[in-house]
Amino acid sequence: MPIKCFFLLLIVCLYPGGAFALDDSQTRVVGIFDSETSRNPIGVREVYGAELNVINHYISNLGSTATTFNIVTPDAAPTSIQINTQELVQRALAMWTPAEFTFNSIAGYPERGRRGILIELVDIPTDESLAWTIFNNMGTTGQTRIRVNRSFIEQHGESAYRMALYNHSIDAGISLRSYIEMLFFNTILHEVGHGLGLTHPLLNGQFDSNNNYCRTIVPASITQKSPTIMLDGATQGQSYFGVQAGVLGRGITIDDIRPSTSDIAGARIMYRGGAYSLWHIDVEAP
């Protein structure tokens, strides 16, 4: 059964002053299992039929160089912003490739029966979600659909930007355009994580909304200095921007947004499937 994961625009929480300690729910990595009784996570390689360790991904409507967002601003006409969404997608995908696979870019929509990950923009003004991922396993089509809701970014992007500046979760020199790039980039990184079988850390030991069982595959570690990119923006105190700003002790830029080394290890486990060990120690370089 597909998993539909909603990622809300609550990524501007205030980080506390002084020392900031990551808790278990901010560093552990959780994956999808076949069932509650199964000891093994699903095998993403089998899901996508990834021959030669290559996962196909499809870009349907992101434009060749620029995608326009008409950002709603208070008491003024919308601000038209263009960002290179294709470049940001490629940058995000490249950050997952240390997990022992690569992505093969294909323009357009996947043909019927062709497995892979589809990334597309949608315009749904009535949907209060920034993005969602429908993860399909072997029981369906072997296709995953990642949808980013441009309407939500246009309606809420400017207010979220002002709040992020106020809360110091982004660098003070970040422009509105740069913030929209950061938001889109973070969203793609997070949703691709779902496409690789990862889920939100707070779902450890629980069933998700589609009755898929979720379990820790990489435990929290005191050596892990970065939060998981899979933090659920819908849960207060679990926003990636705010938590990462707290870790670094400053407002972040796009260069600070990345999967943790534990995320990469988790993606590797999900890709391989089969038996795994929780006795995994991942030391992140300072």
Coordinates of N, CA and C in Angstrom, one line a residue, residues 30-47 196-198 213-218 266 268-277:
V30 N 14.7 6.1 10.8 CA 13.6 5.1 10.8 C 13.2 4.7 9.4
G31 N 13.0 3.4 9.2 CA 12.7 2.9 7.9 C 11.4 2.1 7.9
I32 N 10.9 1.7 6.7 CA 9.7 1.0 6.5 C 10.0 -0.5 6.5
F33 N 9.2 -1.3 7.2 CA 9.3 -2.8 7.2 C 8.1 -3.4 6.6
D34 N 8.3 -4.6 6.1 CA 7.2 -5.3 5.5 C 6.0 -5.5 6.4
S35 N 6.2 -5.7 7.7 CA 5.2 -5.9 8.7 C 5.8 -5.8 10.1
E36 N 4.9 -5.7 11.1 CA 5.4 -5.6 12.5 C 6.2 -6.8 12.9
T37 N 6.0 -7.9 12.3 CA 6.7 -9.1 12.8 C 8.0 -9.3 11.9
S38 N 8.1 -8.6 10.8 CA 9.3 -8.8 10.0 C 10.5 -8.2 10.6
R39 N 11.6 -8.9 10.5 CA 12.9 -8.4 11.1 C 13.7 -7.6 10.1
N40 N 13.2 -7.6 8.9 CA 14.0 -7.0 7.8 C 13.2 -5.8 7.2
P41 N 13.9 -4.7 6.9 CA 13.3 -3.6 6.1 C 13.0 -4.0 4.7
I42 N 12.1 -3.3 4.0 CA 11.9 -3.5 2.6 C 13.2 -3.3 1.8
G43 N 13.3 -3.9 0.7 CA 14.5 -3.7 -0.1 C 14.2 -2.7 -1.3
V44 N 14.7 -1.5 -1.2 CA 14.4 -0.5 -2.1 C 14.9 -0.8 -3.5
R45 N 16.1 -1.5 -3.6 CA 16.6 -1.9 -4.8 C 15.6 -2.8 -5.6
E46 N 15.0 -3.7 -4.8 CA 14.0 -4.6 -5.4 C 12.8 -3.9 -5.9
V47 N 12.4 -2.9 -5.1 CA 11.2 -2.1 -5.4 C 11.3 -1.4 -6.8
L196 N 13.3 6.7 -0.7 CA 14.3 5.6 -0.4 C 13.9 4.8 0.7
G197 N 12.6 4.9 1.2 CA 12.1 4.0 2.3 C 12.3 4.5 3.7
L198 N 12.7 5.8 3.8 CA 12.9 6.3 5.2 C 11.6 7.1 5.6
Y213 N 4.5 -0.6 8.9 CA 5.2 -0.6 10.1 C 6.6 0.1 10.0
C214 N 6.9 1.0 11.0 CA 8.1 1.8 10.9 C 9.0 1.4 12.1
R215 N 10.3 1.3 11.9 CA 11.2 0.9 12.9 C 12.6 1.5 12.7
T216 N 13.3 1.8 13.8 CA 14.6 2.3 13.7 C 15.6 1.4 13.0
I217 N 16.3 1.9 12.1 CA 17.4 1.1 11.4 C 18.8 1.7 11.7
V218 N 18.9 2.9 12.0 CA 20.1 3.5 12.5 C 19.8 4.2 13.8
G266 N 21.3 4.9 6.7 CA 19.9 4.3 6.6 C 19.4 4.1 5.2
R268 N 21.3 3.3 2.8 CA 22.1 2.1 2.3 C 21.4 0.9 2.8
I269 N 21.0 0.9 4.1 CA 20.3 -0.3 4.6 C 19.0 -0.6 3.9
M270 N 18.2 0.5 3.6 CA 16.9 0.3 3.0 C 17.1 -0.2 1.5
Y271 N 18.2 0.3 0.9 CA 18.4 -0.1 -0.5 C 18.8 -1.6 -0.6
R272 N 19.6 -2.0 0.3 CA 20.0 -3.4 0.3 C 18.9 -4.4 0.8
G273 N 18.1 -3.9 1.8 CA 17.1 -4.8 2.4 C 17.7 -5.9 3.1
G274 N 16.9 -6.9 3.5 CA 17.4 -8.1 4.2 C 17.9 -7.8 5.6
A275 N 18.7 -8.7 6.1 CA 19.2 -8.6 7.5 C 20.1 -7.3 7.7
Y276 N 20.0 -6.8 8.9 CA 20.8 -5.6 9.2 C 21.1 -5.7 10.7
S277 N 22.0 -4.8 11.2 CA 22.3 -4.8 12.6 C 22.1 -3.4 13.2

